[in-house]
PDB file of C-alpha atoms and ligand atoms in Angstrom:
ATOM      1  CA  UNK A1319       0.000   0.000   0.000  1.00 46.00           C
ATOM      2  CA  UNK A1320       1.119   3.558  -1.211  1.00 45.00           C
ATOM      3  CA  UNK A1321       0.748   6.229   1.374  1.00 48.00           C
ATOM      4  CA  UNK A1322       1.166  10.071  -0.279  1.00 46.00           C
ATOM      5  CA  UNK A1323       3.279  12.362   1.879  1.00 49.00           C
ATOM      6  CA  UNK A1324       1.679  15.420   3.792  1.00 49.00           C
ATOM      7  CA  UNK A1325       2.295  18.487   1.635  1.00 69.00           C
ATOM      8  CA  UNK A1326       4.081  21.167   3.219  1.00 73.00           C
ATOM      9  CA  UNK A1327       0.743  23.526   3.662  1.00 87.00           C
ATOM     10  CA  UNK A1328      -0.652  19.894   5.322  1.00 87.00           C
ATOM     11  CA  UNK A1329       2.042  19.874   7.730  1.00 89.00           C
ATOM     12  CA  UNK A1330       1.400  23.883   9.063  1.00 93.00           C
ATOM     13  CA  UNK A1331      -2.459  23.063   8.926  1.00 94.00           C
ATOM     14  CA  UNK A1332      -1.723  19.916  11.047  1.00 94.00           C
ATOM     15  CA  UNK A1333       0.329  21.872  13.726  1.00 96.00           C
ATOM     16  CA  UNK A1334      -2.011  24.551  13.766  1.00 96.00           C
ATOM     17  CA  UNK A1335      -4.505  22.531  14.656  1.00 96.00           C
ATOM     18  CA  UNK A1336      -2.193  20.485  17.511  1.00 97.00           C
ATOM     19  CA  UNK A1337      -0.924  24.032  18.484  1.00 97.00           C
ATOM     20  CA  UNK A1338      -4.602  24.641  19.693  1.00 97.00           C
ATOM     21  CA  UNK A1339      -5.498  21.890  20.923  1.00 96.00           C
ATOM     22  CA  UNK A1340      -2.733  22.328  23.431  1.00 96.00           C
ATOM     23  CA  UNK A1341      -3.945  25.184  24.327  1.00 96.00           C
ATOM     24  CA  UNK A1342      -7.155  24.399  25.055  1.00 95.00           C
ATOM     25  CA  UNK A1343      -6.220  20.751  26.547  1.00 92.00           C
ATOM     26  CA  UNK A1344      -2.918  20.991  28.719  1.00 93.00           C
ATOM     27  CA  UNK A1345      -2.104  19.987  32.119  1.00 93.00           C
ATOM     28  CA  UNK A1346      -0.206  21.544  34.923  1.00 93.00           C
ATOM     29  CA  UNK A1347       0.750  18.080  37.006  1.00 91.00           C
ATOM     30  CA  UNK A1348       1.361  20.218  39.711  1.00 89.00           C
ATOM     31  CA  UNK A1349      -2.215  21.365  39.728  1.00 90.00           C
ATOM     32  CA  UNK A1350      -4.420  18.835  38.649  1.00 92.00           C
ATOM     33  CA  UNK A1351      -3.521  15.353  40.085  1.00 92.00           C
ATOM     34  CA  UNK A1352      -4.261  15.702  44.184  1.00 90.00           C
ATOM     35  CA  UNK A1353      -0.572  14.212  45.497  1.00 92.00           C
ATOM     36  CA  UNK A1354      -2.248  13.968  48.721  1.00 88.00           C
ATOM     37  CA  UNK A1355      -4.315  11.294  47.907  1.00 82.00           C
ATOM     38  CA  UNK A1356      -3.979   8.176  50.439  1.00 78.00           C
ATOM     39  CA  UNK A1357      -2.777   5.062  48.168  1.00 77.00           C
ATOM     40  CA  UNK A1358      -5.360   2.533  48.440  1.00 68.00           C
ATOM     41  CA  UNK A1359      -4.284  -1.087  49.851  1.00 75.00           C
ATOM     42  CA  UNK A1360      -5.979  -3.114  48.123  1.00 84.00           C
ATOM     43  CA  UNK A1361      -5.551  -1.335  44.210  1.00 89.00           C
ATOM     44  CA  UNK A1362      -3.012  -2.192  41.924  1.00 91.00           C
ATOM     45  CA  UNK A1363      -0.557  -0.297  40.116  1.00 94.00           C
ATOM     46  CA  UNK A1364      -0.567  -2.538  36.550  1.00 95.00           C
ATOM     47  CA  UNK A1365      -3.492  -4.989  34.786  1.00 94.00           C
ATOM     48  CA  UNK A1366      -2.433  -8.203  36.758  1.00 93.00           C
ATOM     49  CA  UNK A1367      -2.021  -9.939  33.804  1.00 94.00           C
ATOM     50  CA  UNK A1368       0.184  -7.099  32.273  1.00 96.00           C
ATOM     51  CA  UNK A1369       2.675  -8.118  34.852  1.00 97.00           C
ATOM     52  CA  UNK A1370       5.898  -9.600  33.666  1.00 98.00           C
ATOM     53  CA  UNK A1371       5.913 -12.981  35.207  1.00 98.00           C
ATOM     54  CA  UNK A1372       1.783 -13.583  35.387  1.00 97.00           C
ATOM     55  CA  UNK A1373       1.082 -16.789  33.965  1.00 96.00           C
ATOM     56  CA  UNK A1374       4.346 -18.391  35.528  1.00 97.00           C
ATOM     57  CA  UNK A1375       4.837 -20.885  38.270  1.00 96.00           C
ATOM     58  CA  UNK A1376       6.921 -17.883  39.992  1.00 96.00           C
ATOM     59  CA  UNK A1377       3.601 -15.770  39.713  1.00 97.00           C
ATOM     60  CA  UNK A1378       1.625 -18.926  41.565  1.00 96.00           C
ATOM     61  CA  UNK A1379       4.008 -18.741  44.152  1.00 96.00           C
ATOM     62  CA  UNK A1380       3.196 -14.864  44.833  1.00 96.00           C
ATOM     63  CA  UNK A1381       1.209 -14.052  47.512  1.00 96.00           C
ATOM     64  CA  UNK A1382      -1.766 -11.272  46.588  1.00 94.00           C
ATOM     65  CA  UNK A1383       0.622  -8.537  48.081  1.00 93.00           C
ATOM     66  CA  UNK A1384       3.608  -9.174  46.644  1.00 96.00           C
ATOM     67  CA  UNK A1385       1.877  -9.207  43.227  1.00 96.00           C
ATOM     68  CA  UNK A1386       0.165  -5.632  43.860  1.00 94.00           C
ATOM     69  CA  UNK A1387       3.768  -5.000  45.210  1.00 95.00           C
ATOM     70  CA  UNK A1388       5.377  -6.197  41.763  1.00 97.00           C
ATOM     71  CA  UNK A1389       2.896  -4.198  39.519  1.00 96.00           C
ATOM     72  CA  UNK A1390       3.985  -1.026  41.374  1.00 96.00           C
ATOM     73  CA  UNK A1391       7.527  -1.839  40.913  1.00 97.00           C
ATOM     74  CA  UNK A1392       7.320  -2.296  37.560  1.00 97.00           C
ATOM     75  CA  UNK A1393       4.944  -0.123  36.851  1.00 97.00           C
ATOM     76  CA  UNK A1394       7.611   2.297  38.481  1.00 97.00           C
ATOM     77  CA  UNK A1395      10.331   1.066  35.558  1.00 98.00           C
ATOM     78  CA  UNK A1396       8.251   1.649  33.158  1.00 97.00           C
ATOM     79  CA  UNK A1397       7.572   5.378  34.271  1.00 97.00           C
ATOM     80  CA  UNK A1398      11.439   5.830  35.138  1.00 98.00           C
ATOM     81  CA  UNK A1399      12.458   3.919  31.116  1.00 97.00           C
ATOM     82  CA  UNK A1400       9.372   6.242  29.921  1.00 97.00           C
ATOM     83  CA  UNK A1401      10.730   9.839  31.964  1.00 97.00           C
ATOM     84  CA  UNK A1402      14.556   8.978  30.519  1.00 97.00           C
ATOM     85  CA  UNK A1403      12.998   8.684  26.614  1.00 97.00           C
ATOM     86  CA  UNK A1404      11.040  12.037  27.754  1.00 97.00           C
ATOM     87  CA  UNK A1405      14.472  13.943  28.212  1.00 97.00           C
ATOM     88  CA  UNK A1406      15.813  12.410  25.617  1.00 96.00           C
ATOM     89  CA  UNK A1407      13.162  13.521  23.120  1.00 96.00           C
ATOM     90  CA  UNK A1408      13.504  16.992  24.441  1.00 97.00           C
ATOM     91  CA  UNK A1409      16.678  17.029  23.769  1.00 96.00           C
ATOM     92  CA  UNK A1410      16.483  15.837  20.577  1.00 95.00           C
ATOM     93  CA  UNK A1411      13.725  18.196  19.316  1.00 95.00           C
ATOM     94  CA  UNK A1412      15.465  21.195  20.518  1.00 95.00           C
ATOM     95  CA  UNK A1413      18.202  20.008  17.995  1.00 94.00           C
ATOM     96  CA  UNK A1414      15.533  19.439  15.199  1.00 92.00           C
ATOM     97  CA  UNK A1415      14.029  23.329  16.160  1.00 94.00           C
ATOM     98  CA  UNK A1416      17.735  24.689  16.054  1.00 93.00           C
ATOM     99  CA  UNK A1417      17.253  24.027  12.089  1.00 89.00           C
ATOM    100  CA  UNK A1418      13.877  25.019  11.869  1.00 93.00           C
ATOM    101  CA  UNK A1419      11.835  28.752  10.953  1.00 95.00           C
ATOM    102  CA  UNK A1420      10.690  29.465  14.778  1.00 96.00           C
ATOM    103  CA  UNK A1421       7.780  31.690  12.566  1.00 96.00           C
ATOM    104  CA  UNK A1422       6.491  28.211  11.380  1.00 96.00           C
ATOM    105  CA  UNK A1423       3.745  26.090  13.207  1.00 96.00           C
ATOM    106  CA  UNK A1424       5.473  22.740  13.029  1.00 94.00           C
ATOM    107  CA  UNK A1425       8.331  24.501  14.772  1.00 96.00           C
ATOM    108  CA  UNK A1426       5.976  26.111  17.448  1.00 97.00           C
ATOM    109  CA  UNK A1427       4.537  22.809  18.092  1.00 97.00           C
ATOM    110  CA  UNK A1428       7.823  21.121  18.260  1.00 96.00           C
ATOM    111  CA  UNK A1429       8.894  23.662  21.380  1.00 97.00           C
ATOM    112  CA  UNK A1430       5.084  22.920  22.582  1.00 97.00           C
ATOM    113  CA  UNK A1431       6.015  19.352  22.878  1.00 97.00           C
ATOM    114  CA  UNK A1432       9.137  20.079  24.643  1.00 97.00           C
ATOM    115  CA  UNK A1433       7.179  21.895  27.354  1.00 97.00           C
ATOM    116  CA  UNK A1434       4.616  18.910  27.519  1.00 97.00           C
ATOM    117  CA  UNK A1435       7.364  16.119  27.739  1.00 97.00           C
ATOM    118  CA  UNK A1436       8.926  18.566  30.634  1.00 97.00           C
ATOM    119  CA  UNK A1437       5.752  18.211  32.735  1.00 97.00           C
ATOM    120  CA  UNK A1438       5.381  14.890  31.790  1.00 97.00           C
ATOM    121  CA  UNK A1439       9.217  14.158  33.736  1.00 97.00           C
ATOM    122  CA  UNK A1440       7.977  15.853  36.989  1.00 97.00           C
ATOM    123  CA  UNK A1441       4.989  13.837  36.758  1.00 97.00           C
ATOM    124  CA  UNK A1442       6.355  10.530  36.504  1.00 97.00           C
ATOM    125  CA  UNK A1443       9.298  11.410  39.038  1.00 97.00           C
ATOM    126  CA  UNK A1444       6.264  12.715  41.344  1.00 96.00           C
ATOM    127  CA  UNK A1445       4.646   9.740  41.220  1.00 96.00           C
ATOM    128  CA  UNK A1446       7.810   7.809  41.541  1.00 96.00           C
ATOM    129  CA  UNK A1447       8.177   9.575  44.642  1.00 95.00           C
ATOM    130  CA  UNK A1448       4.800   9.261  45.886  1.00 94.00           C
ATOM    131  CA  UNK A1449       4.715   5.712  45.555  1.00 93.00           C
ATOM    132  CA  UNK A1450       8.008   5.706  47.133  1.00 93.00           C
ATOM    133  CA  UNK A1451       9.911   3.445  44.055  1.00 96.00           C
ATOM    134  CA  UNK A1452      13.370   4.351  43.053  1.00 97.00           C
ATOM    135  CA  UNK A1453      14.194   5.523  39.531  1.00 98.00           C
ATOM    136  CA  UNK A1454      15.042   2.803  37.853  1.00 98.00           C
ATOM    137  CA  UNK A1455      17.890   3.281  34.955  1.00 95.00           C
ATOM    138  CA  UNK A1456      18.123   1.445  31.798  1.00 96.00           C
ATOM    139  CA  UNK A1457      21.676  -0.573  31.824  1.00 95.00           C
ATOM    140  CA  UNK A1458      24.876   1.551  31.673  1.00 96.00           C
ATOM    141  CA  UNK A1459      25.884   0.432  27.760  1.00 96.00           C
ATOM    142  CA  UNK A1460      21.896   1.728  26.739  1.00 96.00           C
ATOM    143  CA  UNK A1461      22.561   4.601  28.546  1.00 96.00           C
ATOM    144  CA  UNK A1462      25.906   5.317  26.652  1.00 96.00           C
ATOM    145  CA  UNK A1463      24.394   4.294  23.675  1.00 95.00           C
ATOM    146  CA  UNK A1464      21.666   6.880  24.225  1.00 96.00           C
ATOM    147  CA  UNK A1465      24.076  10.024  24.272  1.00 95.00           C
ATOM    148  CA  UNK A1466      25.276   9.070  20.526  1.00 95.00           C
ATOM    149  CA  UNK A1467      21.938   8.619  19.486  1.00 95.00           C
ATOM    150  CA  UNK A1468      20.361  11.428  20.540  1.00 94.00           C
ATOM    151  CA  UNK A1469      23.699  13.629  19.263  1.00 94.00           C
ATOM    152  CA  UNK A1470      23.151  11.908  16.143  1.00 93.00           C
ATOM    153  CA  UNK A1471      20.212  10.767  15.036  1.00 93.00           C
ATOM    154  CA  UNK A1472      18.159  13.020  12.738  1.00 91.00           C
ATOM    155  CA  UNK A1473      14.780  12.867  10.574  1.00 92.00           C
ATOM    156  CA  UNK A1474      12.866   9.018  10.269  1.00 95.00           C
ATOM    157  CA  UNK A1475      15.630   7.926  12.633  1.00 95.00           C
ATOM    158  CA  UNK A1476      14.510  10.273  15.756  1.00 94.00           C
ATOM    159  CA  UNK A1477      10.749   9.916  14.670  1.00 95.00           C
ATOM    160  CA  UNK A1478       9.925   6.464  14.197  1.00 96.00           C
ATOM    161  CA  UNK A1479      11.495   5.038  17.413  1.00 96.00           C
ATOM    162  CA  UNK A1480       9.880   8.331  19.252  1.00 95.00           C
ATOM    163  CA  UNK A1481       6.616   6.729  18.071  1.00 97.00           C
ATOM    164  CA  UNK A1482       7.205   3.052  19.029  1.00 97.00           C
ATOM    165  CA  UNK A1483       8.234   4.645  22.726  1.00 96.00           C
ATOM    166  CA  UNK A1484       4.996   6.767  22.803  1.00 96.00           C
ATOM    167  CA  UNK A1485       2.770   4.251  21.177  1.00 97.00           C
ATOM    168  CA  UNK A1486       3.823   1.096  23.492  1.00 97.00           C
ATOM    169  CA  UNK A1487       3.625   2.685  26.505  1.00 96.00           C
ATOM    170  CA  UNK A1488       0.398   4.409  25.692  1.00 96.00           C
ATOM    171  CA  UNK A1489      -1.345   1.307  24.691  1.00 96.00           C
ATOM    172  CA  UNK A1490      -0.949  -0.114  28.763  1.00 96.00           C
ATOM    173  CA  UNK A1491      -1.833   3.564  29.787  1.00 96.00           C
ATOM    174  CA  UNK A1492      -5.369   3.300  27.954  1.00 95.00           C
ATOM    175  CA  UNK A1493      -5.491  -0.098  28.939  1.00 94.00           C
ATOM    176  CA  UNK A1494      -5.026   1.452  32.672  1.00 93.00           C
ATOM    177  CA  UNK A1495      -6.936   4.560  33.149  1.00 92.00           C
ATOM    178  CA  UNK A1496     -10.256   3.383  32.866  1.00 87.00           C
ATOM    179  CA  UNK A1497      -9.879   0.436  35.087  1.00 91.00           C
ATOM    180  CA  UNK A1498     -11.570   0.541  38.357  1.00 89.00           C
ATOM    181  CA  UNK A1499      -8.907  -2.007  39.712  1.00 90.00           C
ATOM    182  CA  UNK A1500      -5.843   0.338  39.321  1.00 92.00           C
ATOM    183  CA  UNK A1501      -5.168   3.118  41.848  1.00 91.00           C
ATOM    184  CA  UNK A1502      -6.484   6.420  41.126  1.00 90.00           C
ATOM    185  CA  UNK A1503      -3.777   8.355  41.057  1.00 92.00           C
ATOM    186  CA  UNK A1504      -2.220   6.279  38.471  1.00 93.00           C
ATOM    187  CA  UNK A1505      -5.109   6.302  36.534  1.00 93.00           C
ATOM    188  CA  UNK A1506      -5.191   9.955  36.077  1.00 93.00           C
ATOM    189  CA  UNK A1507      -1.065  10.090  35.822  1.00 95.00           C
ATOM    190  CA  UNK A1508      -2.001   7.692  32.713  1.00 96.00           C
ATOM    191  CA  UNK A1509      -5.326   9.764  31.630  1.00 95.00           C
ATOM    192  CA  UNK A1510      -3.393  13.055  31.349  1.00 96.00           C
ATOM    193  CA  UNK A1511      -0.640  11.406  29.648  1.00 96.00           C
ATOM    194  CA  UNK A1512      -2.879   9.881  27.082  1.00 97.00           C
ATOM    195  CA  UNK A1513      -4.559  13.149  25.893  1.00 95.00           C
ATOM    196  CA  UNK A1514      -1.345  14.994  25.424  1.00 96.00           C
ATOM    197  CA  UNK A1515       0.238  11.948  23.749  1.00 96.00           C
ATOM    198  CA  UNK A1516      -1.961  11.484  21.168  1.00 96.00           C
ATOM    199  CA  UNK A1517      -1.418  15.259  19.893  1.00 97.00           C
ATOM    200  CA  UNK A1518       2.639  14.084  19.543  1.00 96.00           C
ATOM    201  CA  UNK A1519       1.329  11.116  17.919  1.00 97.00           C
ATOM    202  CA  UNK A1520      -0.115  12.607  15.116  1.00 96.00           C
ATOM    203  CA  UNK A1521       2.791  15.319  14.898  1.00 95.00           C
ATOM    204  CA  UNK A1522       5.506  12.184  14.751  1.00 96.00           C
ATOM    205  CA  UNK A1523       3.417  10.192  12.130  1.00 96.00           C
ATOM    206  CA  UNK A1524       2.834  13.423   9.856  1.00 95.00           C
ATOM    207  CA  UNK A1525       6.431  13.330  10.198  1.00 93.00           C
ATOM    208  CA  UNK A1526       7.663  10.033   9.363  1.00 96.00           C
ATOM    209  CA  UNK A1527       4.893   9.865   6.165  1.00 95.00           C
ATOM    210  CA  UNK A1528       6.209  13.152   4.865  1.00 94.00           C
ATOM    211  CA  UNK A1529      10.401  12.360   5.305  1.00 94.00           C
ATOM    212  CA  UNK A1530      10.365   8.689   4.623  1.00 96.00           C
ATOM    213  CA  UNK A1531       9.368   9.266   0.425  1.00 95.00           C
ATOM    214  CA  UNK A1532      12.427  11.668  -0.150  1.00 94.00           C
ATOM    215  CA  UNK A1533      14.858   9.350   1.570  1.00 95.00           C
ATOM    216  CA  UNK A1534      17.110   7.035  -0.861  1.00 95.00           C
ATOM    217  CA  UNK A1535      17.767   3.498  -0.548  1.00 95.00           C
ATOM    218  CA  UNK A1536      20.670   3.829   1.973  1.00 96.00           C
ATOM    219  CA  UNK A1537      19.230   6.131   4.366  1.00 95.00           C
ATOM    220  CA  UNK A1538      16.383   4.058   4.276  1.00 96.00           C
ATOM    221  CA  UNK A1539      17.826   1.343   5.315  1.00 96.00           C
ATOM    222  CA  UNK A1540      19.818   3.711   8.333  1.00 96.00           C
ATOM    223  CA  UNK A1541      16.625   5.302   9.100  1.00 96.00           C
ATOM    224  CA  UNK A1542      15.074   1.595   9.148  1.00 97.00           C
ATOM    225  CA  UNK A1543      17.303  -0.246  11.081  1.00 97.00           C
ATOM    226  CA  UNK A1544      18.490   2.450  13.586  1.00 96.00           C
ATOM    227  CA  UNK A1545      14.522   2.208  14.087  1.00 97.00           C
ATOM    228  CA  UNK A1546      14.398  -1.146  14.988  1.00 97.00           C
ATOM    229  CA  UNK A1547      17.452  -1.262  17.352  1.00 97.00           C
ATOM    230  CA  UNK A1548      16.151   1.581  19.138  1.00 96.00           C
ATOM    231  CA  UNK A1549      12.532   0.213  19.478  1.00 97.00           C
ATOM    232  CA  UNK A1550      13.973  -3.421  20.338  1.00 97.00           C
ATOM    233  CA  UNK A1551      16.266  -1.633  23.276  1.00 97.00           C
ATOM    234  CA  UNK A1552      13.863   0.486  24.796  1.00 97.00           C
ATOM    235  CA  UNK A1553      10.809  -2.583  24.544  1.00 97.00           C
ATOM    236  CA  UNK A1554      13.685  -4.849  26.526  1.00 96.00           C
ATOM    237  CA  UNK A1555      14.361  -2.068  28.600  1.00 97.00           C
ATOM    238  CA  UNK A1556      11.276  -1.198  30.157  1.00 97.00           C
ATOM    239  CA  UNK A1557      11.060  -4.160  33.201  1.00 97.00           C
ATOM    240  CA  UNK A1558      14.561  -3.275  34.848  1.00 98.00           C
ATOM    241  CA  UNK A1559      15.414  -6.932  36.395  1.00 97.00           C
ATOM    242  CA  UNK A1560      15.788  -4.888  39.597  1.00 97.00           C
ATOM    243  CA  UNK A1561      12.310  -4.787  39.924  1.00 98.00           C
ATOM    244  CA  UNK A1562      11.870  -8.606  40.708  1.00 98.00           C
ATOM    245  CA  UNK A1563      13.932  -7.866  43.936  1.00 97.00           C
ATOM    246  CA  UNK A1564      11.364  -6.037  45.790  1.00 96.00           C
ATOM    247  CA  UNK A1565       9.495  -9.328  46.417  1.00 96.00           C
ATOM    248  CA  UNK A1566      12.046 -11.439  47.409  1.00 96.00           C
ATOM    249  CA  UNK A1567      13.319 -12.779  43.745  1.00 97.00           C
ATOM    250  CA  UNK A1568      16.329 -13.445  42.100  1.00 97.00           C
ATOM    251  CA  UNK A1569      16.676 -10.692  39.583  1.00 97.00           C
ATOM    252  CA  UNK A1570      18.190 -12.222  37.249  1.00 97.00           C
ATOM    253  CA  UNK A1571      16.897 -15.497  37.449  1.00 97.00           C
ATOM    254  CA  UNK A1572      13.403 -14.239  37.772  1.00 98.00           C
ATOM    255  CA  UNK A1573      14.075 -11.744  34.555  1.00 97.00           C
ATOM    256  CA  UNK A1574      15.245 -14.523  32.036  1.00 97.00           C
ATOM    257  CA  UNK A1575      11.635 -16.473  33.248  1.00 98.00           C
ATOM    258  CA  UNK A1576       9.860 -13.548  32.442  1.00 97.00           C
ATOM    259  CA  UNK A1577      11.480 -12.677  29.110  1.00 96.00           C
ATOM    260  CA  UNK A1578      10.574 -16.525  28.221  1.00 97.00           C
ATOM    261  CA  UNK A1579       7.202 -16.285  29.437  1.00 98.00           C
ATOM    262  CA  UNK A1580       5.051 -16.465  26.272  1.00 97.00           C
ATOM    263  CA  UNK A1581       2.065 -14.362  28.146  1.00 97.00           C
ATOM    264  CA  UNK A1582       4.847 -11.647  28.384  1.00 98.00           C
ATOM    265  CA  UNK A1583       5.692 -12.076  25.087  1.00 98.00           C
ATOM    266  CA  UNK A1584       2.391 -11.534  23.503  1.00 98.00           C
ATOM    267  CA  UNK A1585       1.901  -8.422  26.193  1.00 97.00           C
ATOM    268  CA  UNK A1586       4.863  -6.543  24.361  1.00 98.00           C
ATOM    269  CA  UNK A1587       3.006  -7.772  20.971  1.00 98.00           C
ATOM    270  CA  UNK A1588      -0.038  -6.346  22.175  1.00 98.00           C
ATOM    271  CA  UNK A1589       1.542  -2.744  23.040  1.00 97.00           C
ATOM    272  CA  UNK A1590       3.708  -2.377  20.301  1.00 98.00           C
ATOM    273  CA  UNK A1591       0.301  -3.583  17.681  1.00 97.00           C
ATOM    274  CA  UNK A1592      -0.709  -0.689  16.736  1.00 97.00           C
ATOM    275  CA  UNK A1593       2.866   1.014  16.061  1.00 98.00           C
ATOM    276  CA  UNK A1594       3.884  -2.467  14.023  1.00 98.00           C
ATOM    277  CA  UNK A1595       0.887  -1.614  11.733  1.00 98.00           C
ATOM    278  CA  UNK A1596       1.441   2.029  10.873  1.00 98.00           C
ATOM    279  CA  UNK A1597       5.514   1.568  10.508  1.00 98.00           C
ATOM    280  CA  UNK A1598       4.645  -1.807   7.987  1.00 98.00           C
ATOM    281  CA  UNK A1599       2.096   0.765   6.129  1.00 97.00           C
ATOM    282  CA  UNK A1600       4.993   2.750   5.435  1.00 97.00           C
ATOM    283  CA  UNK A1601       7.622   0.158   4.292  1.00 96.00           C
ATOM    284  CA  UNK A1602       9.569   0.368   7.648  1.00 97.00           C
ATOM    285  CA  UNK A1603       9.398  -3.337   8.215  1.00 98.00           C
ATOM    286  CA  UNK A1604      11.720  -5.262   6.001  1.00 97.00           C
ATOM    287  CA  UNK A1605      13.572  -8.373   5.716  1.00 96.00           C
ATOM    288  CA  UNK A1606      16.471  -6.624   7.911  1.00 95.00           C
ATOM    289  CA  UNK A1607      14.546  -5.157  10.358  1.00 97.00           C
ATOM    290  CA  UNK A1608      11.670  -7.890  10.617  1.00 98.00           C
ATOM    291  CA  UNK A1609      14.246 -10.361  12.651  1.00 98.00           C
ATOM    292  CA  UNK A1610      15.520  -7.139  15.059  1.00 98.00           C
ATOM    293  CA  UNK A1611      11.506  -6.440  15.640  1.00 98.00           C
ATOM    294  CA  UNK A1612      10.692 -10.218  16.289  1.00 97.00           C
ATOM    295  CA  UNK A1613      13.658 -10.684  18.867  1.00 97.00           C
ATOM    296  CA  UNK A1614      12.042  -8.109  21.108  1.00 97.00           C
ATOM    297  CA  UNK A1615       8.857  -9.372  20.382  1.00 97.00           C
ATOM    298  CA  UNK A1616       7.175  -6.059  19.081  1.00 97.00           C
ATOM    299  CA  UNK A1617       5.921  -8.507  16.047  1.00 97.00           C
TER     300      UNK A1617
HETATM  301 FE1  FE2 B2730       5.195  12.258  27.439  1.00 69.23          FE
HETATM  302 FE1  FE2 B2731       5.343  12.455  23.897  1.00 69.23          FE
END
């Protein structure tokens, strides 16, 4: 399937249209999500069967608290992996604006986004705090790793991984804020996240569609690759083995069961589905990066 690139007068109209609906739908974190609330005992922090190792005999031998006290742990990796792509996004889109015509919308939204990914770090590292979980770091090499990449990496290669970040993680946040199960502060952490996600959504897929066409074959395979490699470290990054710890496991022991676990497996399928689809429709899944995609189980 063909998919014709966003003119240039598409791309202002599109950010003209995000660039209000920020206005008129932002949040202050600080302001609208009561910190004070008491956290419930009995609510949990993940969908049970979102947890890593649910479905395993180490999950049987759980008791009920230690698996409410695993789905805040690793809901709390997830938030810290999710904060650290945050500023490293903002960094990366203060590079792109550097480049840019501040006069133009798309650039005006860009700097919007950068001031709704800073909120979205104090969030997260509020609610970190408030559920009193450490920040949990991706591994030392990733983080290396990171500071070439986001030096680096410019056009489909800082969009297209950008999107399989924002789109996995905000598949398990829908999943999440309208269930009565989960604690309601995490719930609306996940509800304001979701509305101002889906506006950088449609700005990084406007994006992607309108660069990918003018690329030739070698960038394309850069842009498609460097895609994949990114996408496949941050999906394996997300559950930091350090998690497993907090009840009692052996990290790593526990961490190679859960990256066997098939129900696992098909929970990382499940986020990264609708992300797969739209990066296939534009001819960003090919015979070199299918394999890189299936190892981390996003397909
Ligand atoms: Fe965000
Ligand atoms: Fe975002």
């Amino acid at each position: 399937m063909t998919v014709t690139p966003p003119d240039a007068d598409a791309r202002e109209r599109t950010a003209e249209r995000l660039l209000k609906a920020s206005a008129k739908n932002s949040y202050d974190p600080r302001l609208d999500i009561d910190w004070a609330a008491a956290i419930d005992g009995d609510a949990a922090f993940l969908p049970v069967e979102r947890v890593s190792l649910y479905g395993t005999g180490l999950w049987d031998g759980l008791s009920e608290r230690q698996r409410r006290e695993l789905s805040k742990h690793e809901l709390a990796s997830i938030a810290s992996i999710g904060l650290w792509t945050e500023i490293v996004l903002i960094q990366m889109l203060a590079r792109y604006t550097y480049h840019q015509d501040p006069k133009a919308a798309h650039t005006q939204y860009a700097l919007t986004e950068i001031g709704d990914e800073t909120r979205h770090v104090i969030m997260f590292a509020k609610a970190l705090e408030r559920m009193g979980c450490p920040t949990y770091q991706p591994p030392r090499v990733v983080r290396q790793l990171a500071r070439l990449y986001k030096a680096t990496a410019r056009g489909p290669s800082v969009f297209a991984p950008v999107l399989i970040t924002e789109e996995i993680t905000d598949r398990l946040q829908r999943a999440t804020m309208n269930d009565e199960s989960i604690h309601p502060l995490i719930r609306m952490v996940n509800r304001i996240h979701v509305v101002e996600e889906a506006r950088h959504v449609r700005f990084a897929r406007d994006e992607l569609a309108r660069q990918l066409p003018r690329l030739g074959p070698v960038k394309r395979f850069v842009a498609n690759t460097v895609s994949a490699i990114v996408g496949a470290i941050v999906m394996s990054a997300l559950v930091d083995p350090a998690v497993y710890a907090s009840v009692g496991l052996d990290p790593t022991s526990a961490a190679r069961i859960a990256r066997d676990n098939p129900h696992h497996q098909a929970t990382r399928r499940w986020m990264a589905e609708r992300i797969m689809a739209f990066l296939a429709e534009q001819g960003m899944v090919t015979r070199y990066s299918r394999p890189i995609y299936r190892r981390a189980h996003l397909l």
